[in-house]
């Protein structure tokens, strides 16, 4: 495990954890549920989002073997069948409105085992989740070629006209019924919205009218692949042709290893609505030239051109020195769609060289760093507030809608709160607009502590602001609460005076601070004041309303103070 962890790190990956199914289940659901689960050791490996070629065991092992110089990078080749013998996929013009692009290829005489088959399905799922953007850009379909006969047609029809037996179902459904069927399916329901409201649904037929798939939802049951499948027809349909080509290239390069002639792929012909044809997969190799000085300079090393070429070859980028050592010519294989610019090549050279082997140097530029004034003021205030006998708390920046609205007697629309689009828990629905709920929840969790409880927090709050480029703005707030048998309004008032004294703001109206009686939904009537400093309102202090106290499950009176400290920077 140690050695493998080292190897992953050198290759630019991270071995996240060594675990097993049993461990995972017992962590998430408890020991009871984990009984009978497998004890097989699992490696969780973190792969960077740009390396689609490492998303399956085949690609990862191949990459690591080349990196360790145990094997040479295989040469992927496409075999173009004789005229009229290859598979054809005909795209009709109806598809333009829904999913205009399609690419296809065939893996001939492939040998699956249980592990290989699982890995094949798993790779498709991983690609669907990242580069395919949850099937919105590309959807992959794999079919047993021996159960269907070409040429295939990719068209779009009204939902009521499409009728087929979906994967692993026992009867035929129309497309509309299929959609209803999967509305409750935990896995497939997330993709229904992609075509649900379109007048026509995309569908692929073979020459006998058998439905291969209804992308991006489900394949047909008729052409499903199994461990015994020998010939696999792969189609990728999508709204982004570049991504579709990449996805097809990755699948065929990863699994052509198991074909009778390893690393060979049978090409398929795609016919466009305008009559033009194109052969896929493209499997293009392209050449790039990079100067060795550029690589050395960007990384901060001084290697010879030949050793740089060797480093790049270990990263699956076959390289050799040309022109008296002035250039390195790099061949970029079809598996490396992430190499877009010379800087990607430099990055790979740096990974192969080893980030830990790069000598640290002091930068040539001379700059003097300074703390952000707002943070400096925050740090200074923290110390003095602690000296005043208050304990600092750090609470979550996200909270529930109730915390900042209902529990404080306000309406959520009046708070200008920033909402999280897909909150994972009810506790984290909105960004906080005030620090008070966090402190009251902290007190509720510490009710067993001896009274009085004196807490403060100096942190950011977030509110919507249409004038900023991101639509929201942060303010640094200071909040303090005092919780005891008596409300202690004078305690928080005294703390306000102390803070103003530290900020050198005198207690007068012209250029100092004053407090004026006001009403606040969270405060007791007649026990609330607004604080003005240098003519602008900076916050409130007062005794909290009994309703607020009971809603936060507290039993004693409590007074609070909250101000914005940004005007004092």
XYZ file of C-alpha atoms in Angstrom:
569
model
C 0.000 0.000 0.000
C 2.830 2.361 0.894
C 4.657 1.719 -2.377
C 1.477 2.108 -4.407
C 0.698 5.363 -2.602
C 4.182 6.621 -3.532
C 3.729 5.550 -7.150
C 0.362 7.320 -7.414
C 1.852 10.482 -5.954
C 4.757 10.417 -8.422
C 2.293 9.954 -11.293
C 0.261 12.977 -10.181
C -2.617 10.987 -8.645
C -3.702 10.602 -5.063
C -4.494 7.336 -3.315
C -7.442 8.620 -1.316
C -7.919 5.646 0.970
C -7.505 1.912 1.216
C -10.878 0.498 2.217
C -13.386 -2.269 1.489
C -17.099 -2.460 0.728
C -17.693 -3.575 4.292
C -15.866 -0.547 5.715
C -17.728 1.865 3.463
C -21.166 0.487 4.410
C -20.382 0.338 8.127
C -19.162 3.948 8.055
C -22.280 5.198 6.278
C -24.997 2.936 7.674
C -23.543 1.210 10.724
C -22.073 -2.211 11.524
C -25.404 -4.076 11.273
C -25.981 -3.204 7.612
C -22.398 -4.141 6.711
C -22.781 -7.804 7.611
C -22.136 -10.028 4.615
C -20.510 -7.272 2.544
C -17.240 -8.038 0.787
C -13.902 -7.678 2.587
C -11.934 -7.307 -0.650
C -9.474 -4.424 -0.404
C -10.467 -1.432 -2.554
C -8.206 1.447 -3.561
C -9.937 4.808 -3.885
C -7.842 6.823 -6.326
C -8.365 10.505 -7.031
C -7.920 11.132 -10.774
C -7.631 14.713 -12.097
C -10.713 15.746 -14.072
C -8.765 16.189 -17.321
C -7.396 12.620 -17.490
C -10.293 10.648 -18.989
C -7.803 7.925 -19.967
C -7.247 6.993 -16.302
C -10.903 6.468 -15.405
C -10.799 2.687 -15.720
C -8.441 -0.007 -14.509
C -7.188 -0.715 -18.048
C -6.130 2.870 -18.700
C -4.727 3.398 -15.221
C -2.599 0.244 -15.315
C -1.436 1.037 -18.868
C -0.511 4.581 -17.821
C 1.403 3.380 -14.746
C 3.200 0.635 -16.711
C 4.375 3.150 -19.323
C 5.372 5.509 -16.487
C 7.441 2.737 -14.878
C 8.939 1.997 -18.347
C 7.774 -1.615 -18.211
C 5.901 -1.427 -21.508
C 5.931 0.877 -24.520
C 2.831 2.894 -25.253
C 0.640 0.794 -27.567
C -0.150 2.101 -31.032
C -3.909 2.298 -31.568
C -5.051 1.564 -35.108
C -8.370 1.695 -36.839
C -9.246 -0.945 -39.388
C -11.416 0.345 -42.195
C -13.534 -2.557 -43.529
C -13.836 -3.262 -47.257
C -16.393 -1.207 -49.201
C -19.940 -2.110 -48.183
C -18.893 -4.436 -45.353
C -18.555 -1.940 -42.502
C -21.285 -0.710 -40.200
C -23.125 2.495 -41.116
C -25.035 4.913 -38.927
C -27.371 7.192 -40.859
C -28.415 10.445 -39.183
C -31.766 11.923 -40.307
C -32.565 15.618 -40.238
C -35.230 15.227 -37.517
C -32.443 14.871 -34.946
C -31.263 18.487 -35.419
C -33.791 19.785 -32.880
C -32.878 17.309 -30.115
C -29.407 15.719 -30.382
C -27.784 16.549 -33.703
C -24.513 14.576 -33.465
C -23.614 10.897 -33.460
C -20.409 8.869 -33.789
C -19.911 5.090 -33.832
C -17.313 2.304 -33.815
C -17.071 -1.486 -33.479
C -14.906 -3.629 -31.176
C -14.458 -6.971 -33.025
C -13.817 -10.373 -31.418
C -13.517 -8.992 -27.923
C -13.172 -11.319 -24.937
C -14.959 -10.188 -21.771
C -14.573 -11.639 -18.278
C -16.674 -10.590 -15.278
C -14.015 -8.024 -14.245
C -13.527 -6.628 -17.757
C -17.270 -6.368 -18.329
C -17.815 -4.535 -15.027
C -14.959 -2.175 -15.840
C -16.470 -1.520 -19.311
C -19.836 -0.539 -17.827
C -18.146 1.439 -15.047
C -16.064 3.504 -17.479
C -19.215 4.517 -19.388
C -20.826 5.619 -16.115
C -17.784 7.695 -15.113
C -17.600 9.358 -18.535
C -21.345 10.087 -18.363
C -20.814 11.859 -15.054
C -17.883 14.101 -15.988
C -17.047 14.895 -19.647
C -20.635 14.108 -20.743
C -22.006 16.474 -18.051
C -24.546 13.944 -16.761
C -25.398 12.876 -20.329
C -26.375 16.415 -21.368
C -23.505 16.701 -23.868
C -22.992 13.037 -24.796
C -24.763 9.736 -24.103
C -23.053 6.403 -24.734
C -24.786 3.266 -25.972
C -23.060 -0.144 -26.291
C -24.782 -3.011 -28.111
C -24.202 -6.662 -29.010
C -23.621 -6.402 -32.754
C -24.582 -10.051 -33.366
C -28.181 -9.408 -32.230
C -28.783 -6.527 -34.661
C -28.111 -5.828 -38.321
C -26.950 -2.571 -39.904
C -27.208 -0.064 -41.385
C -28.461 1.794 -38.314
C -30.629 4.914 -38.357
C -30.438 7.737 -35.807
C -33.685 9.683 -36.002
C -36.211 11.494 -33.822
C -39.905 10.621 -33.488
C -42.949 11.596 -31.480
C -42.919 9.791 -28.094
C -46.113 7.891 -28.894
C -44.566 6.394 -32.074
C -41.535 4.882 -30.324
C -42.220 1.462 -28.829
C -39.610 -0.931 -27.468
C -38.582 -3.118 -24.555
C -36.203 -1.069 -22.351
C -33.091 -2.632 -20.807
C -33.885 -5.323 -18.200
C -37.664 -4.852 -18.523
C -40.071 -7.675 -19.333
C -42.489 -5.893 -21.690
C -42.677 -3.224 -24.381
C -43.485 0.391 -23.552
C -43.982 3.504 -25.658
C -41.463 6.284 -25.084
C -43.960 8.239 -22.927
C -44.658 5.174 -20.771
C -40.897 4.554 -20.480
C -40.429 8.095 -19.176
C -43.193 7.531 -16.586
C -41.641 4.195 -15.646
C -38.280 5.780 -14.819
C -39.680 8.816 -13.002
C -39.155 6.951 -9.734
C -35.884 5.276 -10.715
C -33.144 6.619 -8.441
C -30.537 6.427 -11.194
C -32.354 7.330 -14.426
C -34.784 9.997 -13.260
C -31.947 12.560 -13.267
C -31.670 12.320 -17.067
C -35.363 12.540 -18.008
C -35.383 16.351 -18.105
C -32.887 16.324 -21.005
C -35.534 15.341 -23.586
C -38.781 15.314 -21.585
C -40.201 18.562 -22.989
C -39.018 18.083 -26.572
C -41.697 17.348 -29.225
C -39.561 14.517 -30.666
C -37.424 11.966 -28.815
C -34.131 10.716 -30.307
C -34.023 7.010 -31.153
C -31.669 4.575 -32.954
C -33.049 1.691 -35.095
C -31.366 -1.142 -36.958
C -32.358 -2.175 -40.507
C -35.161 -4.421 -39.138
C -36.683 -1.659 -37.031
C -35.287 -2.980 -33.731
C -34.710 -0.145 -31.255
C -31.071 -0.024 -30.081
C -31.534 2.878 -27.720
C -33.440 6.008 -26.839
C -30.569 8.311 -25.911
C -29.831 9.746 -23.395
C -32.253 7.678 -21.275
C -32.026 3.927 -21.849
C -30.841 1.215 -24.253
C -33.155 -1.396 -25.703
C -33.170 -4.846 -24.099
C -32.797 -6.639 -27.441
C -29.198 -5.575 -28.093
C -27.887 -5.623 -24.506
C -24.310 -6.755 -24.046
C -23.232 -9.542 -21.705
C -20.021 -11.308 -20.719
C -20.438 -13.588 -23.767
C -20.699 -10.724 -26.280
C -18.012 -10.992 -28.973
C -18.687 -7.928 -31.107
C -19.663 -4.594 -29.580
C -21.270 -1.743 -31.519
C -20.664 1.561 -29.740
C -22.650 4.709 -30.511
C -22.296 8.103 -28.833
C -24.983 10.702 -29.492
C -24.813 14.236 -28.241
C -25.101 17.965 -28.536
C -21.327 18.518 -28.656
C -19.452 16.730 -31.460
C -15.964 17.317 -29.990
C -16.914 15.720 -26.679
C -18.621 12.823 -28.491
C -15.411 12.104 -30.465
C -13.312 12.197 -27.273
C -15.688 9.834 -25.448
C -15.672 7.363 -28.347
C -11.863 7.506 -28.590
C -11.472 6.839 -24.865
C -13.823 3.826 -24.828
C -12.300 2.149 -27.873
C -8.669 2.789 -26.864
C -9.255 1.454 -23.348
C -11.017 -1.775 -24.340
C -9.500 -2.601 -27.744
C -6.813 -4.242 -25.561
C -9.116 -7.276 -25.251
C -9.816 -7.651 -28.993
C -8.403 -10.599 -30.930
C -5.971 -8.168 -32.531
C -5.115 -5.975 -29.504
C -5.466 -2.189 -29.811
C -7.308 -2.356 -33.133
C -10.745 -0.867 -33.687
C -13.105 -1.413 -36.581
C -14.249 1.897 -37.994
C -17.875 2.737 -38.716
C -19.239 5.176 -41.242
C -21.579 7.968 -40.194
C -23.820 9.485 -42.886
C -25.045 13.043 -42.240
C -28.434 14.434 -43.314
C -26.708 16.406 -46.117
C -25.318 13.168 -47.576
C -21.713 13.673 -46.424
C -20.003 10.753 -44.719
C -17.326 10.521 -42.059
C -15.349 7.586 -40.663
C -15.181 7.202 -36.875
C -13.405 6.762 -34.498
C -10.908 9.417 -35.596
C -8.063 8.102 -33.367
C -5.914 10.998 -34.537
C -2.267 11.208 -33.583
C -0.898 14.732 -33.877
C 2.579 16.197 -33.548
C 3.551 19.210 -31.441
C 6.952 20.863 -31.180
C 8.151 22.400 -27.924
C 11.520 23.970 -27.195
C 13.441 22.301 -24.345
C 14.373 25.750 -22.933
C 10.670 26.551 -22.538
C 10.067 23.367 -20.519
C 13.132 23.947 -18.334
C 12.287 27.603 -17.759
C 8.634 27.053 -16.890
C 9.396 24.253 -14.416
C 12.610 25.727 -13.055
C 14.928 22.807 -13.872
C 17.869 22.300 -16.235
C 17.520 18.942 -17.982
C 19.012 17.921 -21.333
C 16.595 17.723 -24.299
C 16.966 13.925 -24.472
C 16.096 13.447 -20.800
C 13.063 15.768 -21.211
C 11.938 13.641 -24.177
C 12.314 10.551 -22.004
C 10.259 12.142 -19.205
C 7.458 12.968 -21.647
C 7.532 9.474 -23.158
C 6.936 8.079 -19.655
C 3.763 10.221 -19.506
C 2.319 8.519 -22.631
C 3.520 11.377 -24.872
C 6.024 9.693 -27.232
C 8.787 12.239 -27.784
C 12.151 12.566 -29.507
C 14.671 15.349 -29.989
C 14.859 16.984 -33.439
C 17.056 19.630 -35.060
C 20.339 19.445 -33.073
C 18.494 19.418 -29.788
C 16.611 22.677 -30.489
C 13.174 21.079 -30.440
C 11.353 18.187 -28.920
C 8.752 16.612 -31.191
C 5.888 15.152 -29.205
C 3.295 12.767 -30.568
C -0.036 13.202 -28.819
C -2.066 9.965 -28.782
C -5.876 9.885 -29.139
C -6.161 9.067 -25.418
C -4.823 12.482 -24.413
C -7.549 14.936 -25.414
C -6.441 17.072 -22.452
C -3.268 18.206 -24.265
C -4.493 21.443 -25.808
C -1.525 23.779 -25.420
C 2.238 23.630 -24.833
C 1.655 24.316 -21.121
C -0.125 20.930 -20.817
C 3.029 19.266 -22.142
C 5.168 21.245 -19.687
C 2.890 20.122 -16.845
C 3.360 16.471 -17.784
C 7.133 16.927 -17.918
C 6.961 18.420 -14.404
C 4.919 15.475 -13.092
C 7.371 12.967 -14.580
C 10.340 14.913 -13.180
C 8.628 14.885 -9.788
C 7.371 18.050 -8.097
C 9.364 17.104 -5.002
C 12.581 17.011 -7.025
C 12.270 20.603 -8.237
C 14.703 22.773 -6.285
C 13.039 25.541 -4.308
C 14.343 28.975 -5.258
C 13.577 32.447 -3.960
C 11.534 34.324 -6.601
C 13.373 37.066 -8.497
C 10.519 39.509 -7.956
C 10.592 41.648 -4.812
C 7.268 42.282 -3.121
C 6.313 43.214 0.405
C 3.274 41.348 1.632
C 0.720 43.034 3.834
C -2.222 41.729 5.723
C -5.591 42.807 4.331
C -6.610 45.812 6.487
C -10.022 44.252 7.242
C -8.385 41.043 8.486
C -5.870 43.007 10.527
C -8.650 44.926 12.263
C -10.540 41.639 12.857
C -7.465 40.045 14.474
C -6.899 43.059 16.741
C -10.551 43.144 17.840
C -10.571 39.391 18.577
C -7.882 39.725 21.217
C -9.544 42.630 22.984
C -12.993 41.035 22.937
C -11.522 37.946 24.549
C -9.858 40.230 27.106
C -13.300 41.682 27.842
C -14.347 38.230 29.072
C -16.161 36.965 25.972
C -15.450 33.594 24.347
C -15.013 33.400 20.593
C -17.187 31.012 18.573
C -16.789 29.952 14.952
C -20.051 28.832 13.356
C -21.074 27.625 9.892
C -21.480 30.185 7.101
C -24.521 28.220 5.859
C -27.700 27.730 7.834
C -31.350 26.825 7.323
C -33.998 29.297 6.150
C -35.747 29.052 9.530
C -32.616 30.169 11.386
C -32.316 33.531 9.688
C -36.010 34.193 8.998
C -38.804 32.376 10.864
C -36.940 32.007 14.164
C -36.032 35.722 14.174
C -39.599 36.715 13.266
C -38.732 37.855 9.754
C -39.853 36.914 6.258
C -37.232 35.116 4.147
C -37.754 37.538 1.223
C -36.827 40.493 3.457
C -33.450 38.984 4.367
C -31.866 39.200 0.879
C -30.393 35.752 1.581
C -28.367 33.850 -0.999
C -29.958 30.431 -1.565
C -28.100 27.200 -2.303
C -29.611 25.620 -5.433
C -29.227 21.975 -4.338
C -28.719 21.858 -0.556
C -27.484 18.499 0.738
C -29.105 18.942 4.175
C -31.874 21.086 5.627
C -29.284 22.719 7.902
C -27.410 24.241 4.950
C -29.992 25.924 2.717
C -28.909 29.576 2.681
C -25.838 31.677 3.394
C -26.206 33.488 6.733
C -27.309 37.137 6.664
C -26.661 37.583 10.389
C -24.305 35.938 12.896
C -26.913 35.790 15.671
C -28.497 32.356 14.896
C -25.082 30.671 14.889
C -24.296 32.000 18.383
C -27.744 31.109 19.736
C -27.353 27.562 18.393
C -23.929 27.411 20.058
C -25.511 28.412 23.388
C -28.272 25.827 22.905
C -25.595 23.164 22.445
C -23.782 24.340 25.597
C -26.712 24.796 28.000
C -24.986 22.579 30.569
C -22.153 25.093 30.959
C -22.197 27.396 34.008
C -23.892 30.784 33.522
C -23.351 33.459 32.352
C -22.485 32.490 28.782
C -20.723 35.327 26.951
C -19.971 34.587 23.288
C -18.816 36.599 20.304
C -18.028 35.985 16.635
C -16.254 38.068 14.013
C -17.035 36.642 10.558
C -18.534 37.350 7.152
C -22.203 37.420 6.303
C -23.513 37.242 2.714
C -26.337 39.205 1.105
C -27.605 39.506 -2.450
C -26.372 42.569 -4.302
C -27.306 42.939 -7.984
C -24.593 45.596 -8.476
C -21.663 43.203 -7.967
C -20.336 40.912 -10.684
C -21.182 37.782 -8.678
C -24.599 39.022 -7.513
C -23.750 38.886 -3.800
C -21.586 40.742 -1.303
C -19.833 39.865 1.965
C -19.805 42.069 5.054
C -17.599 41.515 8.099
C -19.886 41.485 11.136
C -19.221 41.418 14.839
C -21.859 39.777 17.030
C -21.899 39.227 20.795
C -24.497 37.576 23.049
C -24.907 37.507 26.813
C -27.049 34.688 28.281
C -27.918 34.696 31.985
C -30.762 34.722 34.521
C -31.182 38.461 33.892
C -31.119 39.981 30.389
C -27.918 42.007 30.910
C -28.639 44.772 28.393
C -26.018 46.869 30.193
C -23.379 44.181 29.544
C -23.699 44.297 25.755
C -24.055 48.073 25.871
C -20.821 48.209 27.863
C -19.156 45.926 25.301
C -20.274 48.276 22.499
C -18.724 51.216 24.363
C -15.502 49.236 24.778
C -15.352 48.345 21.066
C -15.932 51.999 20.119
C -13.253 53.073 22.585
C -10.806 50.649 20.919
C -11.778 51.958 17.488
C -11.302 55.513 18.780
C -14.848 56.561 17.903
C -16.098 59.113 20.464
C -19.658 59.001 21.844
C -21.147 62.028 20.017
C -23.364 62.714 17.026
C -21.044 64.563 14.599
C -18.183 62.152 14.003
C -18.809 59.592 16.729
C -21.464 57.029 17.594
C -24.941 57.221 19.150
C -27.749 54.773 19.861
C -31.426 55.469 19.204
C -34.470 53.500 20.318
C -36.012 51.382 17.555
C -38.056 48.213 17.062
C -36.696 44.923 15.678
C -38.640 41.699 15.064
C -36.063 39.658 17.002
C -35.953 42.045 19.987
C -38.175 42.734 22.995
C -40.417 45.809 22.428
C -38.821 48.902 24.006
C -35.560 47.034 24.616
C -33.891 47.545 21.234
C -31.608 50.266 19.936
C -30.073 51.041 16.567
C -26.399 52.006 16.523
C -25.257 54.901 14.340
C -21.601 55.691 13.694
C -20.453 58.725 11.708
C -23.999 59.235 10.503
C -24.684 55.725 9.174
C -26.551 52.804 10.759
C -24.143 49.968 11.573
C -26.294 47.542 13.553
C -28.530 46.894 16.550
C -28.335 45.867 20.166
C -31.019 44.837 22.623
C -32.763 42.154 24.627
C -34.020 39.234 22.518
C -37.742 38.549 22.256
C -38.955 35.550 24.362
C -40.333 33.922 21.168
C -36.877 33.984 19.574
C -35.341 32.493 22.732
C -37.838 29.599 22.860
C -37.491 28.919 19.114
C -33.759 28.367 19.645
C -34.606 26.007 22.553
C -33.229 28.357 25.218
C -34.816 29.078 28.590
C -33.073 32.195 29.966
C -33.188 35.817 28.842
C -30.486 36.881 26.435
C -29.204 40.182 25.054
C -27.326 40.589 21.785
C -25.320 43.100 19.813
C -24.453 42.917 16.108
C -22.591 45.533 14.069
C -20.826 45.801 10.725
C -17.138 46.643 11.341
C -16.212 47.478 7.740
C -16.815 51.252 8.101
C -14.023 51.366 10.711
C -11.226 49.908 8.565
